[in-house]
Backbone as numpy.savetxt, mean C-alpha at the origin, in Angstrom:
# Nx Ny Nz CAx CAy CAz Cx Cy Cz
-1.55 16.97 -13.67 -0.52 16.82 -14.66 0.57 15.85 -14.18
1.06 15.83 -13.10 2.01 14.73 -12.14 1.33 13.70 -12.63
0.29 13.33 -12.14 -0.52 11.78 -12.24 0.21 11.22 -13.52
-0.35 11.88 -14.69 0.21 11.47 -16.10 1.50 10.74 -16.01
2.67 12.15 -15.89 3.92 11.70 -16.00 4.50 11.04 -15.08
3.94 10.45 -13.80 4.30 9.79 -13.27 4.79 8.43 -13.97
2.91 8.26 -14.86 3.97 6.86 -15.45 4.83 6.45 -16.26
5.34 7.62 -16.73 6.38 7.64 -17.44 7.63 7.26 -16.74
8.90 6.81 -16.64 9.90 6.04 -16.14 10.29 7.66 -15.72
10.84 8.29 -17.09 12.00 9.09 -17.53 11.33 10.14 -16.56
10.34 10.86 -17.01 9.38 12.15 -15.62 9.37 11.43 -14.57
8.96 10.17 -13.99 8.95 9.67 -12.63 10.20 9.71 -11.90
11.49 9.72 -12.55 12.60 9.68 -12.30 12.90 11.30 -11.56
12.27 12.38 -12.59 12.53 13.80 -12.49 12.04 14.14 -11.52
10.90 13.46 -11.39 10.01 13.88 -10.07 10.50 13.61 -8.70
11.18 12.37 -8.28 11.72 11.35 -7.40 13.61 12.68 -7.33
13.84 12.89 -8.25 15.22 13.28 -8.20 15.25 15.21 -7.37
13.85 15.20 -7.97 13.39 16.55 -7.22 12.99 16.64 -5.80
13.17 15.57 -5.02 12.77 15.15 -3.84 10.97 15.49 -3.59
10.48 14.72 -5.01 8.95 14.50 -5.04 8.55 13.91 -3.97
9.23 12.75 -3.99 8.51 12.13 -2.93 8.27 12.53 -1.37
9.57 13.40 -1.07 9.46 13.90 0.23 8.82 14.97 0.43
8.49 15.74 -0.94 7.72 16.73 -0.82 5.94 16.46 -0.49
5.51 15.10 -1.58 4.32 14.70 -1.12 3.93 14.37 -0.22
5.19 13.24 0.60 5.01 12.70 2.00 4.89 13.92 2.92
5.44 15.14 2.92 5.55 15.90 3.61 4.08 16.35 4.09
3.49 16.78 2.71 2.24 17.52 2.49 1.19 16.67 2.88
1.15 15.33 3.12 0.07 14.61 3.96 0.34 14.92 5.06
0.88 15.30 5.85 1.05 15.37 6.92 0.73 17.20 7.65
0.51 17.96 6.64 0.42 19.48 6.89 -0.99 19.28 7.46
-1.88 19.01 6.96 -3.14 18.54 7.50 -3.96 17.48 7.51
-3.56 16.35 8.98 -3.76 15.23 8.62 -5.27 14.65 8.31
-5.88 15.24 8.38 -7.05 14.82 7.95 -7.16 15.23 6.15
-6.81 16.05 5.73 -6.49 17.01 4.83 -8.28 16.94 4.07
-8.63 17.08 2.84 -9.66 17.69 2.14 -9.55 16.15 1.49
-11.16 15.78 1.18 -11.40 14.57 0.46 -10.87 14.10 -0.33
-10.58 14.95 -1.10 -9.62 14.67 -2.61 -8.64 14.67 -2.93
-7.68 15.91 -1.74 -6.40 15.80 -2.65 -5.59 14.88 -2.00
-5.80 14.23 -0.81 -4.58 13.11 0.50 -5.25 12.08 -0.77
-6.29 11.43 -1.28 -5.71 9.95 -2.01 -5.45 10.61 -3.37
-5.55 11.56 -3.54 -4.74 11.79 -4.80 -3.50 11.68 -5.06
-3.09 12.77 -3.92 -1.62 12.70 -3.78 -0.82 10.99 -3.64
-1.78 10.51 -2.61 -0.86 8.58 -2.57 -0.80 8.50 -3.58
-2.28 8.37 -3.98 -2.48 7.65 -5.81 -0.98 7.92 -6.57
-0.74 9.51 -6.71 0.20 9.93 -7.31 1.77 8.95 -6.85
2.19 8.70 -5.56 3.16 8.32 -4.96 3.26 6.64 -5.33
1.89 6.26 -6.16 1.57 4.87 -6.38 2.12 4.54 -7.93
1.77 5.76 -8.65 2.05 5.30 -10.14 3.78 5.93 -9.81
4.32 6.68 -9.04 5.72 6.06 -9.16 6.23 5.42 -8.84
5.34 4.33 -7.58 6.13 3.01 -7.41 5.80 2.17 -9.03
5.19 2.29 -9.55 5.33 1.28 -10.43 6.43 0.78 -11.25
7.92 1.47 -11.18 8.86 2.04 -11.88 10.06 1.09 -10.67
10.15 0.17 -10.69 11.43 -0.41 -10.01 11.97 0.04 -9.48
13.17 0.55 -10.56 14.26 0.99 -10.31 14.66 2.49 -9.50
13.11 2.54 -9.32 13.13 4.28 -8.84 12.53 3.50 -7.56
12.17 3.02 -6.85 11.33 2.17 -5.75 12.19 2.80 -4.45
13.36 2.40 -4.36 14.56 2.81 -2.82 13.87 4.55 -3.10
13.93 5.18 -3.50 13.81 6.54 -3.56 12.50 6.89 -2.68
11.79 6.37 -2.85 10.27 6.45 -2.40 10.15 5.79 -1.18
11.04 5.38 -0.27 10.44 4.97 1.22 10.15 6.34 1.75
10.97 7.04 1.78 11.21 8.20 2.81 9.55 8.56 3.25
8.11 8.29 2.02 7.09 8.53 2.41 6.30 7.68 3.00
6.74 6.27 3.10 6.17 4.80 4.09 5.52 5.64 5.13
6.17 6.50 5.83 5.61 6.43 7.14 4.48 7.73 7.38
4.31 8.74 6.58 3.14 9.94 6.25 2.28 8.87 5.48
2.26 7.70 4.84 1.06 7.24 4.04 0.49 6.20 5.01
1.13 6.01 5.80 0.83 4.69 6.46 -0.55 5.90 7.90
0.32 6.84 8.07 -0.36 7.81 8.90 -1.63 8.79 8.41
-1.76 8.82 6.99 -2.55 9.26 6.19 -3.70 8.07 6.68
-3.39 6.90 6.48 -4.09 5.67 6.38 -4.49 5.38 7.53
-4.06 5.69 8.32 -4.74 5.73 10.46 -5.37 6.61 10.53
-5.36 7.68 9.97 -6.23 9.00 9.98 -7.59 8.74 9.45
-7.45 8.54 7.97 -8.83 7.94 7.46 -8.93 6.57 7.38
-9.28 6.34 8.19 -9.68 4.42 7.84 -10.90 4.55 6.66
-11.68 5.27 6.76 -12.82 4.71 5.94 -13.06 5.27 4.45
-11.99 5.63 4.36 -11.83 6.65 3.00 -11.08 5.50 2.12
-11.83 4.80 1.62 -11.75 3.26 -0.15 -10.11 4.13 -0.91
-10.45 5.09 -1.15 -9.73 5.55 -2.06 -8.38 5.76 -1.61
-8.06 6.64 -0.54 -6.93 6.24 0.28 -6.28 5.17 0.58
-7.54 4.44 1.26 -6.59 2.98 1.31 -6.13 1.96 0.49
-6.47 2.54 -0.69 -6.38 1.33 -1.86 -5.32 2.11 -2.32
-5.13 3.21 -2.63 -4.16 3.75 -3.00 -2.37 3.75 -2.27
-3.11 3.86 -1.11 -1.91 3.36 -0.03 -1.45 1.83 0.33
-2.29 1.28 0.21 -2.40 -0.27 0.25 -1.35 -0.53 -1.30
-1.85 -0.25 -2.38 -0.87 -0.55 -3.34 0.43 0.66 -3.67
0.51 1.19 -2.92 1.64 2.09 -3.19 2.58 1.24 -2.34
2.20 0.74 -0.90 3.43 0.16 0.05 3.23 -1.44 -0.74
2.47 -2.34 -1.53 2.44 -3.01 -2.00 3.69 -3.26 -2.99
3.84 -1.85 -3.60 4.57 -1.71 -4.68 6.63 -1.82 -4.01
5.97 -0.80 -2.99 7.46 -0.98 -2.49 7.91 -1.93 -2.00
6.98 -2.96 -1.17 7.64 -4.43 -0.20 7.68 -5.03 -1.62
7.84 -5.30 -2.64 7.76 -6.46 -3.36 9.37 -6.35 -3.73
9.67 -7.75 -2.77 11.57 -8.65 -2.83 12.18 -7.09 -2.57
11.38 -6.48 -1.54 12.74 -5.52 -0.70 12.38 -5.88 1.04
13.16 -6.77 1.91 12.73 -6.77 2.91 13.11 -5.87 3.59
13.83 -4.46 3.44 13.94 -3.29 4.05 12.92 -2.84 4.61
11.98 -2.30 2.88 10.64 -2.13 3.00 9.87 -2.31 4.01
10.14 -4.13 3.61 8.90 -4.85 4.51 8.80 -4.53 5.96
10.35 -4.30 6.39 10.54 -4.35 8.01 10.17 -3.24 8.11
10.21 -1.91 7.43 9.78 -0.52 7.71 8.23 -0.51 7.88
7.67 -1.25 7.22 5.95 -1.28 7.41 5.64 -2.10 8.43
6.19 -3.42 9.01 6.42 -3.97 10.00 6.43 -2.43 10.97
7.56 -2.29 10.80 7.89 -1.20 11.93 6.91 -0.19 12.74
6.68 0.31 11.55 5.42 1.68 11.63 3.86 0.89 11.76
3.91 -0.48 11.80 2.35 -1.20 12.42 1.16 -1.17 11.58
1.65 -1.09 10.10 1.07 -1.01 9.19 0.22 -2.01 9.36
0.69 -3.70 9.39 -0.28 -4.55 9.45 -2.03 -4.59 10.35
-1.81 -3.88 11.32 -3.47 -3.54 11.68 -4.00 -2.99 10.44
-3.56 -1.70 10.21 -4.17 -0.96 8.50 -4.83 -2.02 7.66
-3.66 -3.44 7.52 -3.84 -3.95 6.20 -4.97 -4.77 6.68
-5.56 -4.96 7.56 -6.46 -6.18 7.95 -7.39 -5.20 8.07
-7.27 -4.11 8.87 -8.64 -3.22 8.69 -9.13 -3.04 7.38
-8.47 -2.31 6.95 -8.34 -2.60 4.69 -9.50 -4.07 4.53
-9.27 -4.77 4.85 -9.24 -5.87 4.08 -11.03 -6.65 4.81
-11.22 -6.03 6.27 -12.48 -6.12 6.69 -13.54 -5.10 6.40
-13.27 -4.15 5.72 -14.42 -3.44 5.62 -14.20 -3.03 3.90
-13.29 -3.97 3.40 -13.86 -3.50 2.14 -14.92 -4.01 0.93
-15.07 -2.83 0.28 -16.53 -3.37 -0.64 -16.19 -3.09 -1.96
-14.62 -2.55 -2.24 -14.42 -2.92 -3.74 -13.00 -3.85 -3.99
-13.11 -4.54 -5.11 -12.38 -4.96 -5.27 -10.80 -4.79 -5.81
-10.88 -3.70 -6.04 -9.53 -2.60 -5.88 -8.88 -2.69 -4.77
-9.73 -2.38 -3.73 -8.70 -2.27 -2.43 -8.83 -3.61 -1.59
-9.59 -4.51 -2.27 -9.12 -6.21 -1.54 -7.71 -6.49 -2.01
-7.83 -5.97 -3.27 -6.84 -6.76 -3.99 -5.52 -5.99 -4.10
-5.39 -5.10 -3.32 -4.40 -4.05 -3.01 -3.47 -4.84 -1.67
-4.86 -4.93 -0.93 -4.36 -5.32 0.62 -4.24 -6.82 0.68
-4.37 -7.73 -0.26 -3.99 -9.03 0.18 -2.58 -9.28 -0.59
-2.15 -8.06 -1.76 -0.74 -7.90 -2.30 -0.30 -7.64 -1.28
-0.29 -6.78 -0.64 0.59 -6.25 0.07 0.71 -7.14 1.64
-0.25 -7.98 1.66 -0.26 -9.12 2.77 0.72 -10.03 2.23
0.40 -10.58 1.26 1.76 -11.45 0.42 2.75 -11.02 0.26
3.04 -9.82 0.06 4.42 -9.27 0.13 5.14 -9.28 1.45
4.89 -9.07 2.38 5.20 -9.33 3.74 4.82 -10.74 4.34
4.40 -11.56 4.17 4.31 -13.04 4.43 5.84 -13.71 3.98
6.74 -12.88 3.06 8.22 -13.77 2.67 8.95 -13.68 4.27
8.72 -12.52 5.24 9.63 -13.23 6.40 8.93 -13.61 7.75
9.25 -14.31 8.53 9.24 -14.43 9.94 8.54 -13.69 10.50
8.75 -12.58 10.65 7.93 -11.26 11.51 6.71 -11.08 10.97
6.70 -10.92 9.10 5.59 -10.63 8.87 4.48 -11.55 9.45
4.93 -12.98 8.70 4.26 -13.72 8.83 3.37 -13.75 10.61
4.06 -13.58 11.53 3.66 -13.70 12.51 2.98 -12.30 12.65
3.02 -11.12 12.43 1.99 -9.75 12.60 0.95 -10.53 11.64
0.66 -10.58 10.35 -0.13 -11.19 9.68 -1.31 -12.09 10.49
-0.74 -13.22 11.06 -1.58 -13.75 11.80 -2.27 -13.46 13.10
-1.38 -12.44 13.68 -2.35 -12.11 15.11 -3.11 -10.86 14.40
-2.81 -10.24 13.30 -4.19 -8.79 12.82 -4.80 -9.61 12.11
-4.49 -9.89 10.89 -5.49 -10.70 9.81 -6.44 -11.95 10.18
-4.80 -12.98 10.25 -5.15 -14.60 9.91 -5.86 -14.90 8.65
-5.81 -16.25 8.97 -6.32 -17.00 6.98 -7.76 -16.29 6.84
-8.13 -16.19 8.19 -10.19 -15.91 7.88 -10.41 -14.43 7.28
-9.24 -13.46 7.69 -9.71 -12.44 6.88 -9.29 -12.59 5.48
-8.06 -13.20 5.17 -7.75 -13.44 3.73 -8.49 -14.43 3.01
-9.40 -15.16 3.72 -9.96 -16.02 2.71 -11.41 -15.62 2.52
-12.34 -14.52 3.54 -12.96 -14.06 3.83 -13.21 -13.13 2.27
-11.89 -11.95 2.08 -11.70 -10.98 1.03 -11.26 -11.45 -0.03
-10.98 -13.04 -0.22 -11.49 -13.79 -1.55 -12.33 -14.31 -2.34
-13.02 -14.70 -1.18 -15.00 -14.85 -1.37 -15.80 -13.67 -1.48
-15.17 -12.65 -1.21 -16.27 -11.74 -1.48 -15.55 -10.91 -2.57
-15.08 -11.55 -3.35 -14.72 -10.95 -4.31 -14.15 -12.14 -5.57
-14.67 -12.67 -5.58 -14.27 -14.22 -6.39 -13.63 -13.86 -7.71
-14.67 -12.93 -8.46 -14.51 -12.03 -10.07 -12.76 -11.71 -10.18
-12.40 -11.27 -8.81 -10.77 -10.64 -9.25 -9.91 -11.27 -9.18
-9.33 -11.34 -10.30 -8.22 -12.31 -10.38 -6.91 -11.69 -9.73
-6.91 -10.43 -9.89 -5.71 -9.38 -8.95 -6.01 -10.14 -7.37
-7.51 -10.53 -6.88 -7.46 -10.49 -5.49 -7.58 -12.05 -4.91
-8.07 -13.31 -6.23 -7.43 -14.41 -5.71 -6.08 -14.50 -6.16
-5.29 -14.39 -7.31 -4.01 -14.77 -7.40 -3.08 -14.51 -5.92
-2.89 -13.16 -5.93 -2.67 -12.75 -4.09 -2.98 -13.25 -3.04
-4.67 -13.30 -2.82 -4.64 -14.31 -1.69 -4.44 -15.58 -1.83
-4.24 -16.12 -2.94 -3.37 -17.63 -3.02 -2.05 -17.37 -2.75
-1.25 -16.49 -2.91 0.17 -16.15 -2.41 0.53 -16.00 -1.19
-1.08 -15.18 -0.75 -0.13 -14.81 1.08 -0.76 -16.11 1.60
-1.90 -16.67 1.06 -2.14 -18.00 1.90 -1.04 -18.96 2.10
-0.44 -18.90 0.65 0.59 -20.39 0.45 1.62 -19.69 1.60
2.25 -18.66 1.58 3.34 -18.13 2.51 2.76 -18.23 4.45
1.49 -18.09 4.55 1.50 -17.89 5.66 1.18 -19.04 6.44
């Protein structure tokens, strides 16, 4: 029922004001491996309220349980695409953000993301969220010693069809 009203502004707001977000971030972390379904559900969920701007600052507090969700399962598509565009959602023109995912070493994640994937959901998750962090200095330089151009141009070719995953990797290319 969350999922729904998440994308609603006005419920995403209620949810976020209820300290949703710290409650979800919390609950990835009770068992980090947790049960197949409900850890990318729950991101998923933490994803359709980034979609909402103005509610965006509210939602770091969980950067660092999703990013740890996401070291836990590397090989779980659904997680990482979900997490991949949830911190996607938040670095975009906040370099707070960006430095917080900087911080917590997210960028290995995003290149691991981005080498073993086989849908185009989560290419095109993780080369947003590569472009989103390519606007400063630091990124740019983590970017290149995990990724470099060969994994981003690599997860454009193998996915040519998405326009979500070349528009992006034409972005973090031009930036990096």
């Amino acid at each position: 029922a969350l999922m729904a009203l998440a994308e609603n502004q006005d419920y995403a707001a209620q949810i976020i004001q209820n300290d949703g977000a710290g409650i979800i971030g919390a609950s990835l972390e009770v068992v980090p491996d947790g049960d197949g379904i409900s850890v990318p559900t729950r991101v998923q969920l933490l994803s359709n309220l980034a979609m909402h701007e103005p509610l965006r600052k509210d939602l770091g507090v969980a950067i660092p349980s999703v990013l740890t969700a996401m070291s836990n399962r590397p090989g779980d598509a659904a997680l990482q695409e979900s997490g991949l565009r949830f911190l996607a959602r938040l670095a975009l023109r906040d370099p707070a953000v960006q430095e917080e995912i900087l911080r917590q070493n997210g960028v290995p994640l995003i290149a691991n993301a981005l080498r073993q994937a086989t849908e185009p959901g989560l290419t095109a998750a993780g080369v947003r969220l590569a472009a989103n962090l390519c606007h400063s200095p630091q990124g740019r330089a983590a970017l290149h010693k995990s990724c470099g151009v060969e994994t981003v141009l690599r997860a454009m070719s193998n996915f040519p069809q998405s326009s979500e995953t070349q528009e992006w990797g034409c972005r973090c290319l031009a930036l990096l």
